[in-house]
């Protein structure tokens, strides 16, 4: 077995490792799990880098500063701007999902290559030892079921967020856990050829990052906008995807 | 005008990125403005497939890098930027200081990275770009970018490990 370095674990943390067996190896080994947990805890400390707060109308202030300096050398077509703008107006959201590294470790088991085995569905909440003990585990179906559980959790938290009044009760650390889990699912989906699912999870990542690092500082106006976008767009898409996952004959 | 809407939408995020890159509040404000002006001037060269967010980040990073290079030149003749000096001093404080300021320590550790390492790590950790995307933003090879992230992570872990509650 190839020695697993801290660089490998860093890639795993950021969801960029290229070895599909790595997560499973880490989860199987108490020593590697401990190293991964330590690395995660230390990297989470980077989250302490909180920029100074700018007023809610900061954008207007920037605009006032630069408006007179915008020369009409190139005036883009309105339609192109509109397209860019609509592309950028991705829904943003907040959540308060509770995932621990123990769950991340159990997810890692599901990433192991045990394909081409007889169908045998395991529940998403199964612990690592139980999962490890299953002979002939169908990781494809297990992944689908597990991601469905992940989306159930997101749906629950986002619904709560969308209907919350006042300040959002987001906990950045929990959101970070959710982010790490989302990366593992996304990578697993990509490895198993579930490209639509991987793409959907990839689209969630910037939003989870914003939640983990930015949302708790958002102004009431910004929070209202985010809640509106979650209600109008994201929850619908999330529920549709989850419905598809719960119909095993549909390939995602 | 649609450009105004883009400025309103992205100013906060660009400020956060600029601040994390340069560590100076006032400079970050200037970088945001300068980056938007550059974006306006370069908008004709923007290609849709590169992604608007990545494109804007590239301009912001380059503007911040320019600022840091200028600061570096100035510091050879004068004393360094006060805020950076303060952070560097924070990084060397004794670990037994029970009044340790985690935020300041994290900031000091970040400012002790090279400009490229800091940019690579910030774009990976806070902005969610893949290493491949970061390599494009920083105009370097994917391999070199990956190594920059690894070096940054190693350095940060050394600084931050004592702050992790066991």
XYZ file of C-alpha atoms in Angstrom:
418
model
C 0.000 0.000 0.000
C 1.335 3.414 -0.920
C 2.231 5.603 2.021
C -0.441 8.232 2.557
C 1.072 11.639 3.096
C -0.355 14.768 4.625
C -0.547 16.167 1.100
C -2.871 13.295 0.209
C -5.017 14.123 3.233
C -5.063 17.780 2.233
C -6.416 16.844 -1.172
C -8.972 14.611 0.520
C -10.061 17.475 2.760
C -10.597 19.727 -0.239
C -12.276 16.994 -2.264
C -9.551 16.864 -4.880
C -7.848 13.546 -4.305
C -7.585 11.427 -7.430
C -7.403 8.049 -5.746
C -10.956 6.782 -5.216
C -9.725 4.345 -2.581
C -8.090 6.969 -0.426
C -11.124 7.916 1.643
C -11.851 4.274 2.366
C -8.266 3.664 3.418
C -8.372 6.650 5.729
C -11.605 5.503 7.284
C -10.334 1.972 7.827
C -7.193 3.060 9.615
C -7.515 4.608 13.090
C -4.125 6.243 12.630
C -5.085 7.825 9.302
C -8.495 8.829 10.624
C -6.797 10.554 13.532
C -4.415 12.357 11.187
C -7.298 13.430 8.960
C -9.260 14.674 11.937
C -6.255 16.639 13.207
C -5.651 18.169 9.818
C -9.323 19.096 9.532
C -9.320 20.728 12.950
C -6.228 22.744 12.119
C -7.495 23.850 8.718
C -10.758 24.913 10.286
C -8.729 27.405 12.281
C -8.128 29.259 9.023
C -11.797 30.113 9.247
C -10.837 32.514 12.018
C -9.653 34.888 9.309
C -12.645 37.151 9.467
C -12.325 40.280 7.349
C -13.379 43.654 8.733
C -17.073 44.225 8.274
C -18.241 46.585 5.568
C -21.556 48.380 5.685
C -24.472 46.926 3.833
C -24.270 49.698 1.240
C -20.589 49.061 0.575
C -21.343 48.225 -3.048
C -22.998 51.612 -3.501
C -19.991 53.271 -1.933
C -17.627 51.493 -4.322
C -19.848 52.473 -7.202
C -19.765 56.127 -6.167
C -15.987 55.992 -6.042
C -15.505 54.501 -9.480
C -18.482 55.775 -11.452
C -16.809 58.939 -12.702
C -13.725 56.965 -13.744
C -15.579 54.553 -16.001
C -14.743 55.773 -19.463
C -17.034 54.731 -22.291
C -14.227 52.965 -24.175
C -16.241 49.843 -24.207
C -19.887 49.644 -23.389
C -20.975 46.046 -23.321
C -24.234 45.018 -24.825
C -27.013 44.968 -22.307
C -27.996 41.456 -23.267
C -24.514 40.127 -22.537
C -24.462 41.775 -19.146
C -27.839 40.379 -18.465
C -26.580 36.890 -19.232
C -23.501 37.307 -17.080
C -25.570 38.726 -14.319
C -28.116 35.950 -14.433
C -25.259 33.422 -14.391
C -23.891 35.051 -11.305
C -27.203 35.204 -9.507
C -26.865 31.701 -8.178
C -28.999 31.008 -5.160
C -27.250 31.388 -1.856
C -28.292 29.859 1.313
C -27.555 29.079 4.837
C -28.047 26.017 6.938
C -27.228 24.619 10.275
C -26.506 21.038 9.377
C -24.871 18.858 11.942
C -22.333 16.487 10.528
C -19.417 15.265 12.516
C -16.135 13.960 11.244
C -17.297 10.554 12.358
C -19.962 10.730 9.706
C -17.441 11.950 7.178
C -15.351 8.932 8.022
C -18.302 6.631 7.509
C -18.983 8.313 4.178
C -15.434 7.571 3.224
C -16.163 3.883 3.420
C -18.771 4.275 0.792
C -16.204 5.707 -1.546
C -14.215 2.507 -1.595
C -14.262 0.539 -4.786
C -16.485 -2.409 -4.202
C -18.397 -2.165 -7.444
C -19.627 -5.080 -9.557
C -21.069 -6.764 -6.556
C -24.577 -8.133 -6.040
C -27.169 -5.583 -5.026
C -27.316 -5.034 -1.338
C -28.497 -1.702 -0.101
C -27.166 -0.400 3.171
C -28.759 2.463 5.029
C -27.001 5.801 4.909
C -26.739 6.116 8.630
C -24.831 2.889 9.094
C -21.640 3.201 11.078
C -18.253 2.429 9.641
C -17.784 -0.943 11.250
C -21.136 -2.138 10.017
C -20.467 -0.924 6.517
C -17.059 -2.526 6.520
C -18.579 -5.826 7.509
C -20.971 -6.029 4.564
C -19.764 -8.442 1.935
C -20.521 -7.533 -1.660
C -21.584 -4.003 -0.895
C -23.191 -2.176 -3.814
C -21.450 1.152 -3.398
C -23.398 2.752 -6.228
C -26.699 2.263 -4.509
C -25.196 3.028 -1.148
C -23.837 6.294 -2.437
C -27.192 7.231 -3.920
C -28.975 6.435 -0.681
C -26.403 8.327 1.337
C -26.495 11.421 -0.831
C -30.249 11.306 -0.554
C -29.836 11.403 3.209
C -27.442 14.305 2.819
C -29.989 16.187 0.713
C -32.713 15.373 3.237
C -30.564 17.030 5.866
C -29.904 20.032 3.651
C -33.581 20.290 2.842
C -34.443 20.305 6.518
C -31.877 22.937 7.387
C -32.608 25.132 4.403
C -36.317 25.036 5.041
C -35.655 26.101 8.594
C -33.340 28.842 7.381
C -35.776 30.059 4.752
C -38.512 30.478 7.326
C -36.396 31.830 10.126
C -37.104 35.313 11.323
C -34.320 37.540 12.556
C -30.688 36.505 12.600
C -29.824 33.114 11.163
C -28.689 30.597 13.717
C -26.003 29.239 11.462
C -23.075 27.564 13.113
C -20.046 27.928 10.938
C -18.336 24.804 12.214
C -21.297 22.603 11.423
C -21.571 24.197 8.032
C -17.921 23.425 7.432
C -18.544 19.778 8.259
C -21.392 19.790 5.776
C -19.090 21.310 3.206
C -16.454 18.606 3.685
C -19.087 15.888 3.440
C -20.490 17.485 0.312
C -17.047 17.390 -1.303
C -16.650 13.697 -0.495
C -20.047 12.900 -1.970
C -19.296 14.969 -5.041
C -15.997 13.201 -5.619
C -17.569 9.812 -5.051
C -20.346 10.600 -7.495
C -17.825 11.701 -10.111
C -15.753 8.559 -9.570
C -18.808 6.393 -10.078
C -19.833 8.180 -13.261
C -22.838 9.895 -11.727
C -22.058 13.130 -13.472
C -25.384 14.874 -13.053
C -25.292 14.277 -9.335
C -21.636 15.343 -9.116
C -22.451 18.524 -11.007
C -25.355 19.306 -8.716
C -23.213 18.819 -5.614
C -20.466 20.944 -7.179
C -22.994 23.725 -7.637
C -23.807 23.525 -3.936
C -20.188 23.963 -2.870
C -19.846 27.744 -3.335
C -23.045 28.168 -1.408
C -21.849 25.994 1.436
C -18.609 27.928 1.500
C -20.508 31.171 1.772
C -22.567 29.718 4.532
C -19.546 28.504 6.433
C -17.495 31.643 6.133
C -19.758 34.577 5.339
C -23.424 34.053 6.100
C -23.272 34.500 9.842
C -22.072 38.066 9.310
C -24.675 38.961 6.726
C -26.887 41.962 7.292
C -30.659 41.518 7.774
C -31.235 42.726 4.216
C -28.770 40.236 2.792
C -30.243 37.454 4.870
C -33.706 38.300 3.596
C -32.471 38.114 0.025
C -30.759 34.796 0.661
C -33.860 33.374 2.279
C -35.959 34.497 -0.659
C -33.595 32.826 -3.118
C -33.571 29.616 -1.124
C -37.366 29.591 -1.108
C -37.731 30.460 -4.777
C -35.035 28.339 -6.386
C -32.743 26.184 -4.366
C -35.204 24.171 -2.337
C -37.108 23.239 -5.466
C -33.994 22.036 -7.264
C -32.806 20.177 -4.210
C -36.112 18.382 -3.802
C -36.277 17.440 -7.471
C -32.786 15.972 -7.321
C -33.627 14.083 -4.160
C -36.762 12.678 -5.759
C -34.642 11.402 -8.620
C -32.229 9.781 -6.207
C -35.059 7.980 -4.505
C -36.067 6.393 -7.814
C -33.207 3.940 -8.376
C -34.048 3.275 -12.007
C -33.168 6.869 -12.909
C -29.473 7.315 -13.547
C -27.972 10.428 -12.020
C -26.681 50.223 -15.836
C -25.902 46.525 -15.463
C -22.267 47.136 -14.476
C -23.524 48.987 -11.433
C -25.505 45.900 -10.440
C -22.358 43.802 -10.707
C -20.481 46.227 -8.505
C -23.264 46.161 -5.933
C -23.411 42.376 -6.021
C -19.716 41.558 -5.857
C -18.128 44.353 -3.832
C -18.407 42.632 -0.476
C -16.971 39.356 -1.755
C -14.151 41.125 -3.560
C -13.317 43.092 -0.444
C -13.073 39.909 1.604
C -10.802 38.314 -0.980
C -8.648 41.425 -1.277
C -8.319 41.721 2.479
C -7.338 38.086 2.856
C -4.679 38.576 0.218
C -3.153 41.825 1.419
C -4.113 41.944 5.097
C -4.721 45.673 5.009
C -8.205 47.101 5.309
C -7.616 50.372 3.467
C -5.583 48.695 0.778
C -8.359 46.158 0.265
C -10.792 49.011 -0.397
C -8.427 50.430 -3.007
C -7.902 47.021 -4.576
C -11.646 46.514 -4.954
C -12.056 49.807 -6.752
C -9.035 49.259 -8.954
C -10.168 45.738 -9.814
C -13.590 46.948 -10.922
C -11.992 49.627 -13.078
C -9.786 46.986 -14.674
C -12.789 44.751 -15.163
C -14.569 47.565 -16.951
C -11.614 48.171 -19.227
C -11.033 44.484 -19.954
C -14.611 43.433 -20.325
C -14.224 43.075 -24.079
C -11.674 40.310 -23.543
C -13.836 38.304 -21.210
C -14.744 34.876 -22.502
C -17.904 33.355 -21.180
C -16.466 29.870 -20.794
C -13.905 31.019 -18.242
C -16.626 31.949 -15.780
C -17.294 35.471 -14.639
C -16.481 34.811 -11.005
C -13.089 33.294 -11.845
C -12.381 36.147 -14.203
C -13.192 38.717 -11.539
C -11.100 36.825 -9.002
C -8.167 36.785 -11.391
C -8.320 40.553 -11.744
C -8.639 41.001 -7.982
C -5.711 38.681 -7.278
C -3.504 40.398 -9.844
C -4.373 43.792 -8.446
C -3.595 42.619 -4.924
C -0.318 41.094 -6.087
C 0.642 44.404 -7.684
C -0.106 46.141 -4.410
C 1.992 43.652 -2.435
C 4.923 44.014 -4.826
C 4.790 47.791 -4.440
C 4.635 47.405 -0.682
C 7.625 45.119 -0.779
C 9.637 47.689 -2.715
C 8.621 50.463 -0.347
C 9.525 48.393 2.695
C 13.101 48.077 1.473
C 13.504 51.794 1.958
C 11.157 52.451 4.802
C 9.676 50.462 7.585
C 7.117 47.879 6.541
C 3.388 48.472 6.503
C 2.363 48.926 10.137
C -0.464 46.457 9.981
C 1.746 43.744 8.510
C 4.453 44.404 11.060
C 1.909 44.072 13.785
C 0.781 40.744 12.399
C 4.294 39.430 12.044
C 4.983 40.389 15.611
C 1.863 38.520 16.642
C 3.145 35.390 14.925
C 6.243 35.293 17.076
C 4.513 35.791 20.393
C 5.139 33.083 22.979
C 2.705 30.214 22.831
C 2.132 30.265 26.554
C 0.393 33.609 26.320
C -3.041 32.765 27.651
C -4.462 35.911 26.104
C -3.658 34.641 22.680
C -5.855 36.109 20.023
C -6.794 33.327 17.654
C -7.949 35.672 14.947
C -4.737 37.630 15.061
C -2.657 34.476 15.153
C -4.399 33.045 12.129
C -3.953 36.324 10.350
C -0.297 36.527 11.216
C 0.256 32.988 9.998
C -1.458 33.819 6.753
C 0.640 36.906 6.205
C 3.787 34.881 6.718
C 3.011 32.858 3.606
C 4.423 33.922 0.283
C 2.028 35.913 -1.888
C 1.473 32.973 -4.213
C 0.944 30.492 -1.378
C -1.508 32.830 0.292
C -3.455 33.439 -2.890
C -3.599 29.733 -3.709
C -4.800 28.791 -0.238
C -7.355 31.591 -0.030
C -8.832 30.726 -3.395
C -9.011 27.058 -2.409
C -10.218 27.427 1.157
C -12.583 30.380 1.071
C -13.563 30.732 -2.560
C -13.938 27.050 -3.391
C -11.956 27.088 -6.609
C -10.390 23.830 -7.689
C -6.615 23.656 -7.952
C -6.955 23.605 -11.726
C -9.009 26.800 -11.640
C -6.570 28.423 -9.235
C -3.697 27.554 -11.543
C -5.485 29.413 -14.319
C -6.254 32.382 -12.097
C -2.624 32.581 -10.935
C -1.267 31.793 -14.390
C 0.842 28.854 -13.283
C 0.926 25.112 -13.893
C -1.488 22.870 -12.040
C 1.426 21.016 -10.491
C 3.067 24.212 -9.243
C -0.270 25.401 -7.912
C -0.827 22.157 -6.042
C 2.602 22.463 -4.466
C 1.823 26.047 -3.451
C -1.320 24.857 -1.683
C 0.610 22.069 0.031
C 3.316 24.445 1.238
C 0.713 26.897 2.479
C -1.162 24.195 4.348
C 2.027 22.889 5.967
C 3.037 26.353 7.143
C -0.428 27.175 8.396
C -0.695 23.910 10.300
C 2.559 24.600 12.104
C 1.220 27.974 13.198
C -2.314 26.890 13.951
C -1.758 23.507 15.604
C -1.182 25.048 19.058
C -4.557 26.774 18.770
C -6.519 23.578 18.273
C -8.283 22.435 21.400
C -7.555 18.826 22.077
